[in-house]
Tab-separated table of C-alpha atoms in Angstrom:
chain	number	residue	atom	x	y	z
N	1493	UNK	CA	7.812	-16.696	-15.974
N	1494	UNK	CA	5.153	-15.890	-13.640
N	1495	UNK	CA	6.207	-12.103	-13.645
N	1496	UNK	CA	7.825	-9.370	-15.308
N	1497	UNK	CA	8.499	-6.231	-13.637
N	1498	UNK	CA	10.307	-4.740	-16.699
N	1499	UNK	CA	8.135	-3.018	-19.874
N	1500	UNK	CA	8.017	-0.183	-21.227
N	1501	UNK	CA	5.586	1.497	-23.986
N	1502	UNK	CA	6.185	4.007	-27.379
N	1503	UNK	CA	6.275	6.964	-24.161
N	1504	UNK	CA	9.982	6.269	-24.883
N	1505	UNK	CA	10.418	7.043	-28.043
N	1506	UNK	CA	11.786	3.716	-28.776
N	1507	UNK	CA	9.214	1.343	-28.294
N	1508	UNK	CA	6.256	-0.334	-30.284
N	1509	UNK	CA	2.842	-1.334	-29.237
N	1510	UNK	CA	-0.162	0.150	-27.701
N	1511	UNK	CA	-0.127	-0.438	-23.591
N	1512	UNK	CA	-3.097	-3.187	-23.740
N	1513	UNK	CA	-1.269	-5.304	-26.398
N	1514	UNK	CA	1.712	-5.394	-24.207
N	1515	UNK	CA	-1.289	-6.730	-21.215
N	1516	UNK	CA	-2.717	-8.858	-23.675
N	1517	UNK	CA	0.427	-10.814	-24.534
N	1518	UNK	CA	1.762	-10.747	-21.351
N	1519	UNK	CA	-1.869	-12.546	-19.989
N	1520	UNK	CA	-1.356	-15.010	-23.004
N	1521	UNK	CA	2.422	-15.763	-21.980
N	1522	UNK	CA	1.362	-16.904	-18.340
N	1523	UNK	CA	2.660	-13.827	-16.834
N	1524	UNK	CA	0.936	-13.044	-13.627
N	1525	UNK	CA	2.475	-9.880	-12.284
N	1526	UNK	CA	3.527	-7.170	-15.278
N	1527	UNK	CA	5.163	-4.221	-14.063
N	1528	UNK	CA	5.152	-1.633	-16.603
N	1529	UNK	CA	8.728	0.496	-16.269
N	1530	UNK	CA	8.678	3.055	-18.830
N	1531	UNK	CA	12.190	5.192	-18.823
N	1532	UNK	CA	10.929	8.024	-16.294
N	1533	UNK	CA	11.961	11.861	-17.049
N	1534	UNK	CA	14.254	13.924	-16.288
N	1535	UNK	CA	13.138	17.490	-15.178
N	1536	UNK	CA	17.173	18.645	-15.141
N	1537	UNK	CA	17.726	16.959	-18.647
N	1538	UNK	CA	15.838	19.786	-20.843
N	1539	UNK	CA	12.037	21.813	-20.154
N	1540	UNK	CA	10.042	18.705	-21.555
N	1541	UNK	CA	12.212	16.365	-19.757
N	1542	UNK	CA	12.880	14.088	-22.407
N	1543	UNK	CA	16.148	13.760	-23.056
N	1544	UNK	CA	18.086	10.414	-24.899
N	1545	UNK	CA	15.490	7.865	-24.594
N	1546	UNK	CA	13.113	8.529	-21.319
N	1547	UNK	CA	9.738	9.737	-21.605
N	1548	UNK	CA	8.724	13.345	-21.937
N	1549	UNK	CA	7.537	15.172	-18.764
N	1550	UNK	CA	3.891	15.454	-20.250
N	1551	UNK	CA	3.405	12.196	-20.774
N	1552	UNK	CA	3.862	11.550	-17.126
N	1553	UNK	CA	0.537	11.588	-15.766
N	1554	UNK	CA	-1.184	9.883	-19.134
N	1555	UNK	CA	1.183	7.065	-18.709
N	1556	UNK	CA	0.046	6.281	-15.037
N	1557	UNK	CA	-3.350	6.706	-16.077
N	1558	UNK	CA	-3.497	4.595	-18.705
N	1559	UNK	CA	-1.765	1.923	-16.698
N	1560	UNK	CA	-4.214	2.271	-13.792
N	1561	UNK	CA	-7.241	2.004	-15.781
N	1562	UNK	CA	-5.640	-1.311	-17.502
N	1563	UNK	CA	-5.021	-2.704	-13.791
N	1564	UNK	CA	-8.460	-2.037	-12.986
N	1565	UNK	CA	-10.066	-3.684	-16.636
N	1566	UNK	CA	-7.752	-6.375	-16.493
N	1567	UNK	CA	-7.738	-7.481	-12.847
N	1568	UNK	CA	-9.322	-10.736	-12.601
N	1569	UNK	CA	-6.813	-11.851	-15.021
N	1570	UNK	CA	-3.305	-10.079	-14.271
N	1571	UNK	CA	-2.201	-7.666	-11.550
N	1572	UNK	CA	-0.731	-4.983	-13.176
N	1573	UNK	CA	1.539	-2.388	-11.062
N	1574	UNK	CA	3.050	1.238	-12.161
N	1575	UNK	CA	6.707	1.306	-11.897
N	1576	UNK	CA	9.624	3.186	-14.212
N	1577	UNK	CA	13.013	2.564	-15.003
N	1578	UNK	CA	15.264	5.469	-13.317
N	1579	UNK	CA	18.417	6.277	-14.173
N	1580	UNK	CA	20.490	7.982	-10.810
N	1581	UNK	CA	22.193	11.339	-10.502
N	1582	UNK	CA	22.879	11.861	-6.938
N	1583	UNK	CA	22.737	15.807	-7.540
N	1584	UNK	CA	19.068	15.402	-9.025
N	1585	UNK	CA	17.924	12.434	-7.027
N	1586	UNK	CA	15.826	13.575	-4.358
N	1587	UNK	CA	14.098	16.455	-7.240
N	1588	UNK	CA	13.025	13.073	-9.338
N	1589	UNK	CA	11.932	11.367	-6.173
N	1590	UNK	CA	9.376	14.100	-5.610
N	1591	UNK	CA	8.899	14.182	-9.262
N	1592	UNK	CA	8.115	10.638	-9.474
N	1593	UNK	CA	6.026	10.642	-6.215
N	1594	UNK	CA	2.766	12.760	-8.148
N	1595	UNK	CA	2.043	9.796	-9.815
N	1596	UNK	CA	2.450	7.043	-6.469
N	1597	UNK	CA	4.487	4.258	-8.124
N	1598	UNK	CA	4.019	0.800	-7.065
N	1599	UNK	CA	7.514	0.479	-7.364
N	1600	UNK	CA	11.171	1.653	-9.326
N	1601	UNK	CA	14.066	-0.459	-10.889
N	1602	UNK	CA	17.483	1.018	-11.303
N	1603	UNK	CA	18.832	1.194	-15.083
N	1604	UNK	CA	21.706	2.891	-15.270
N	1605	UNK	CA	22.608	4.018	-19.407
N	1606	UNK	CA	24.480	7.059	-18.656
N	1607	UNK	CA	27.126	7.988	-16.245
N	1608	UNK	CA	27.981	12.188	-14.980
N	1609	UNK	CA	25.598	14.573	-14.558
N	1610	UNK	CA	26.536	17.518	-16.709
N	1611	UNK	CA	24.211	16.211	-19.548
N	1612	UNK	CA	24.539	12.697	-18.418
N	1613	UNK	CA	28.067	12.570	-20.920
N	1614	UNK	CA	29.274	8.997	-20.742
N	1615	UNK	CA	26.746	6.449	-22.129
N	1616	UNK	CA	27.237	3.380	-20.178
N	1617	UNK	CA	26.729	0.966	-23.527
N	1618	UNK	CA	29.530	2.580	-25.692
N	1619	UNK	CA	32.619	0.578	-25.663
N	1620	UNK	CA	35.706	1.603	-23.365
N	1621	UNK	CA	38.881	0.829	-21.979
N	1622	UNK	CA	38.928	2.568	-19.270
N	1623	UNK	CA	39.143	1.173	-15.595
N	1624	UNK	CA	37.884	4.564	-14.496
N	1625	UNK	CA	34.692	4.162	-16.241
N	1626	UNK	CA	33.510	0.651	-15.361
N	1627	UNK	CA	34.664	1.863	-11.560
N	1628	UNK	CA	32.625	4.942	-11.853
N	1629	UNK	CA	29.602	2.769	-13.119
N	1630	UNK	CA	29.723	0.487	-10.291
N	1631	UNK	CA	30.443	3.543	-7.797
N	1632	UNK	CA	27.377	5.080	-9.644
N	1633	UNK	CA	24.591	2.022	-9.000
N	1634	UNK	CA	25.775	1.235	-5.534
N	1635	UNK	CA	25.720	4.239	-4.405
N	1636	UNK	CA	21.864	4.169	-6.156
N	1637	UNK	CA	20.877	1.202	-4.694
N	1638	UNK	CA	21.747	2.418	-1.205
N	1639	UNK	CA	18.934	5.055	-1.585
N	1640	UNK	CA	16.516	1.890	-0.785
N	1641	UNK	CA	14.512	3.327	-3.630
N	1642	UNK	CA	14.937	0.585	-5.928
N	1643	UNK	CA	13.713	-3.231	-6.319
N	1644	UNK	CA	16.276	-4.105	-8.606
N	1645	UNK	CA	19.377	-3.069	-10.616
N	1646	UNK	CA	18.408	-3.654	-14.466
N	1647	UNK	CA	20.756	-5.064	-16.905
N	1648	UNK	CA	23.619	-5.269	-13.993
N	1649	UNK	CA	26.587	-5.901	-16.757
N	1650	UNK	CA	25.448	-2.958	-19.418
N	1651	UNK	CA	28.845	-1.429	-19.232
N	1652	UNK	CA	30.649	-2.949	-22.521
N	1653	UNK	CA	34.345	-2.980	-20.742
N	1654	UNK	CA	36.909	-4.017	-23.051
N	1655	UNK	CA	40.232	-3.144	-21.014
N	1656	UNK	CA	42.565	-5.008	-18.907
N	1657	UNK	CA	44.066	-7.538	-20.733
N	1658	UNK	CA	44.274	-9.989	-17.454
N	1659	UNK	CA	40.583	-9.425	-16.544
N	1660	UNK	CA	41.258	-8.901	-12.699
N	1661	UNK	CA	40.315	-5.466	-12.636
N	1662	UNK	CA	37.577	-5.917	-14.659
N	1663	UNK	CA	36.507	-9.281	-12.400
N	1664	UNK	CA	36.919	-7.155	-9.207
N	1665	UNK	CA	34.647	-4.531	-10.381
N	1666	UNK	CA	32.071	-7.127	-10.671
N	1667	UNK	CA	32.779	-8.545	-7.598
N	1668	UNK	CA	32.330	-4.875	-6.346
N	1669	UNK	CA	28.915	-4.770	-7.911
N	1670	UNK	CA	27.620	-8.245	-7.180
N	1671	UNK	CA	29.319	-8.105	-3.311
N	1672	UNK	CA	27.561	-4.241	-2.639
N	1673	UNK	CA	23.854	-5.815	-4.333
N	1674	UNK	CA	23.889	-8.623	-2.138
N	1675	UNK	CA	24.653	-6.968	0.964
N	1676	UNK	CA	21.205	-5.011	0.187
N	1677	UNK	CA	19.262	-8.350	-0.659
N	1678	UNK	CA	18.649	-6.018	-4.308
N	1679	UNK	CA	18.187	-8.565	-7.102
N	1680	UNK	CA	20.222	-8.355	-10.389
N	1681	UNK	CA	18.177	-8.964	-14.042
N	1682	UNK	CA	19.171	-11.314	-16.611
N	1683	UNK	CA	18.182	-8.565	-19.232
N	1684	UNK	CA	16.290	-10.551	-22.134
N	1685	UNK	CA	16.116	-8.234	-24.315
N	1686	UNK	CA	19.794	-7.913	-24.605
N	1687	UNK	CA	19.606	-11.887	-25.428
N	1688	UNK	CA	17.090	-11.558	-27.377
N	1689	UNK	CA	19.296	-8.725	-29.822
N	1690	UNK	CA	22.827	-10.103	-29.071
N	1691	UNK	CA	23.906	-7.036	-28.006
N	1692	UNK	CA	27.041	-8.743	-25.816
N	1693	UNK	CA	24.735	-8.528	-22.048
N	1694	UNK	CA	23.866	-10.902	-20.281
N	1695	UNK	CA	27.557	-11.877	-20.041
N	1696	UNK	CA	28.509	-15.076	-17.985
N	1697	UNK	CA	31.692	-13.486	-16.822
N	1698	UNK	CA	29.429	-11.475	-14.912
N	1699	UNK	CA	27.111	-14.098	-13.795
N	1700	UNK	CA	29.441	-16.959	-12.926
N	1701	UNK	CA	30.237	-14.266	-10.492
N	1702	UNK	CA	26.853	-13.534	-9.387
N	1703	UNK	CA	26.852	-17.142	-8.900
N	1704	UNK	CA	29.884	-17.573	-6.414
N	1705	UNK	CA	28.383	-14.452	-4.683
N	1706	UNK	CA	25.081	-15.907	-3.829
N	1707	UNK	CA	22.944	-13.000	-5.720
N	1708	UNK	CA	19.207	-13.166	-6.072
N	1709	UNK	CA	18.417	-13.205	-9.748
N	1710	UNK	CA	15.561	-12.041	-11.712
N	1711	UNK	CA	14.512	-12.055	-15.490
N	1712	UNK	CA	13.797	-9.167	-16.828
N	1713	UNK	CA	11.859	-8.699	-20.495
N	1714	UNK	CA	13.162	-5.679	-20.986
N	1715	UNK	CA	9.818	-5.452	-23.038
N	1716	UNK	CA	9.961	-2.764	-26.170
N	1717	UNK	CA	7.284	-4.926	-28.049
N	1718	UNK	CA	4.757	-7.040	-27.151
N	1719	UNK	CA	5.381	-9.771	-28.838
N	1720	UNK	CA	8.244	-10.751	-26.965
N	1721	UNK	CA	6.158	-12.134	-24.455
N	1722	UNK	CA	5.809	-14.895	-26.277
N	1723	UNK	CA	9.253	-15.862	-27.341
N	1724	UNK	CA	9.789	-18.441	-25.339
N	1725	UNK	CA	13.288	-19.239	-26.314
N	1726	UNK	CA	14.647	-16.154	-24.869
N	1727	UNK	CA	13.050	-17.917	-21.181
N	1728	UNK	CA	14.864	-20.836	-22.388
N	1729	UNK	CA	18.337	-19.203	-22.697
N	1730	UNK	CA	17.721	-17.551	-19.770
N	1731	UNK	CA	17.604	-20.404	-17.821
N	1732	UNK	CA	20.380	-21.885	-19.397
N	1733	UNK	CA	22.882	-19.461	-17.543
N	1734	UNK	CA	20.639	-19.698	-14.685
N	1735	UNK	CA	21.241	-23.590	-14.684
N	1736	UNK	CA	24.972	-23.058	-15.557
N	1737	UNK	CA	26.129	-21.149	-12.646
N	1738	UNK	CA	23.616	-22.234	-9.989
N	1739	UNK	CA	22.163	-18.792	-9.915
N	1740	UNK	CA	19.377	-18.389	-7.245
N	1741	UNK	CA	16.586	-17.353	-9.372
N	1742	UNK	CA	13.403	-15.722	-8.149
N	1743	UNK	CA	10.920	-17.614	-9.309
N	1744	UNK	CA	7.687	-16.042	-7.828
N	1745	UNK	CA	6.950	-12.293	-7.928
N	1746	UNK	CA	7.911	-10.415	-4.979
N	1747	UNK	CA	8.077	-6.939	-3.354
N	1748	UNK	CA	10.292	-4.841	-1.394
């Protein structure tokens, strides 16, 4: 992959690896374009900001720092761009807009992990059965993407749906999803770090659909180490499904 627009550093909580490994690897991969997306505060969540897994609110202007200076040491061999993952609560939206807006981002992705405001209540990755919640998800991004805020939707098919025995519900949620992101020309990630720990997404229910739909596609690291840059199998099962269901993959980096 020439690019990567998704990577995020130990800000988190959750991730390993100092910020310049994570260039390093990425540089040694091929990579041309590495977007670092660290999981951006939340100044409703608590004081600090950090609440479930997103980076504390001090750490906000250190983490654009550091990735600035590494653009300018490393830029004769990588561009390197400031983005975070953003989770959206229409009530708090335009508050972490401005919030987000001290530090200039080059750009944001959309990764939704939690659904309802009041303490963000429903995590998106627990297992349900219920229509309401899948429909609430998909409400939830579209109505996020819409903002124009976003490049992409990360890990599209996160929601871990396990109702309706037919599938048609569940099928025209997805349709929902895949329909609404195409009519913006918004890109949806084959997530590899979901591959890469079997956690049940990517799912080719969802992207046989994504397929028939006609959605751009990106991959997505999903980078919480940096040696995953250079598992190259991960790429390789990537582009299986990407083969598969004739998904129109973006294969050079690009911009909104």
């Amino acid at each position: 992959m020439l690019y990567n627009y998704h990577t995020h550093t130990i800000r988190c909580g959750h991730a390993v690896g100092s910020d310049k490994e994570y260039v390093e690897k990425a540089i040694k991969s091929g990579i041309k374009v590495l977007g670092f997306a660290d999981h951006a505060p939340y100044i409703f969540a608590c004081k600090d900001g950090h609440y479930k897994d997103q980076m504390p609110l001090n750490m906000l202007n250190e983490y654009a720092q550091s990735v600035r200076k590494l653009k300018k040491e490393y830029q004769t061999d990588i561009e390197i761009l400031l983005g975070f993952e953003v989770e959206y609560y229409p009530n708090f939206h335009k508050k972490e807009m401005e919030l987000l807006g001290t530090v200039k981002p080059d750009y944001l992705i959309l990764g939704q992990h939690y659904l309802h405001e009041q303490r963000a209540d429903l995590y998106v990755y627990a297992p349900t059965h219920d229509i309401k919640d899948l429909n609430d998800y998909v409400d939830n991004v579209l109505e996020g993407l819409r903002t124009g805020c976003f490049l992409y939707l990360a890990h599209p098919d996160l929601m871990q749906f396990n109702g309706c025995i037919d599938g048609e519900k569940k099928k025209e949620a997805y349709i929902r999803l895949c329909q609404g992101a195409k009519n913006m020309s918004i890109p949806l990630e084959i997530n590899l770090l979901g591959l890469s720990k079997n956690r049940g997404y990517p799912t080719e229910e969802f992207f046989r659909i994504a397929g028939e739909i006609g959605n751009d596609i990106v991959i997505g690291y999903d980078a919480h180490e940096p040696q995953m840059f250079l598992q190259t199998e991960l790429i390789e099962k990537a582009m299986l499904l990407v083969e598969k269901y004739n998904l129109n993959l973006l294969k050079e980096p690009f911009r909104r």
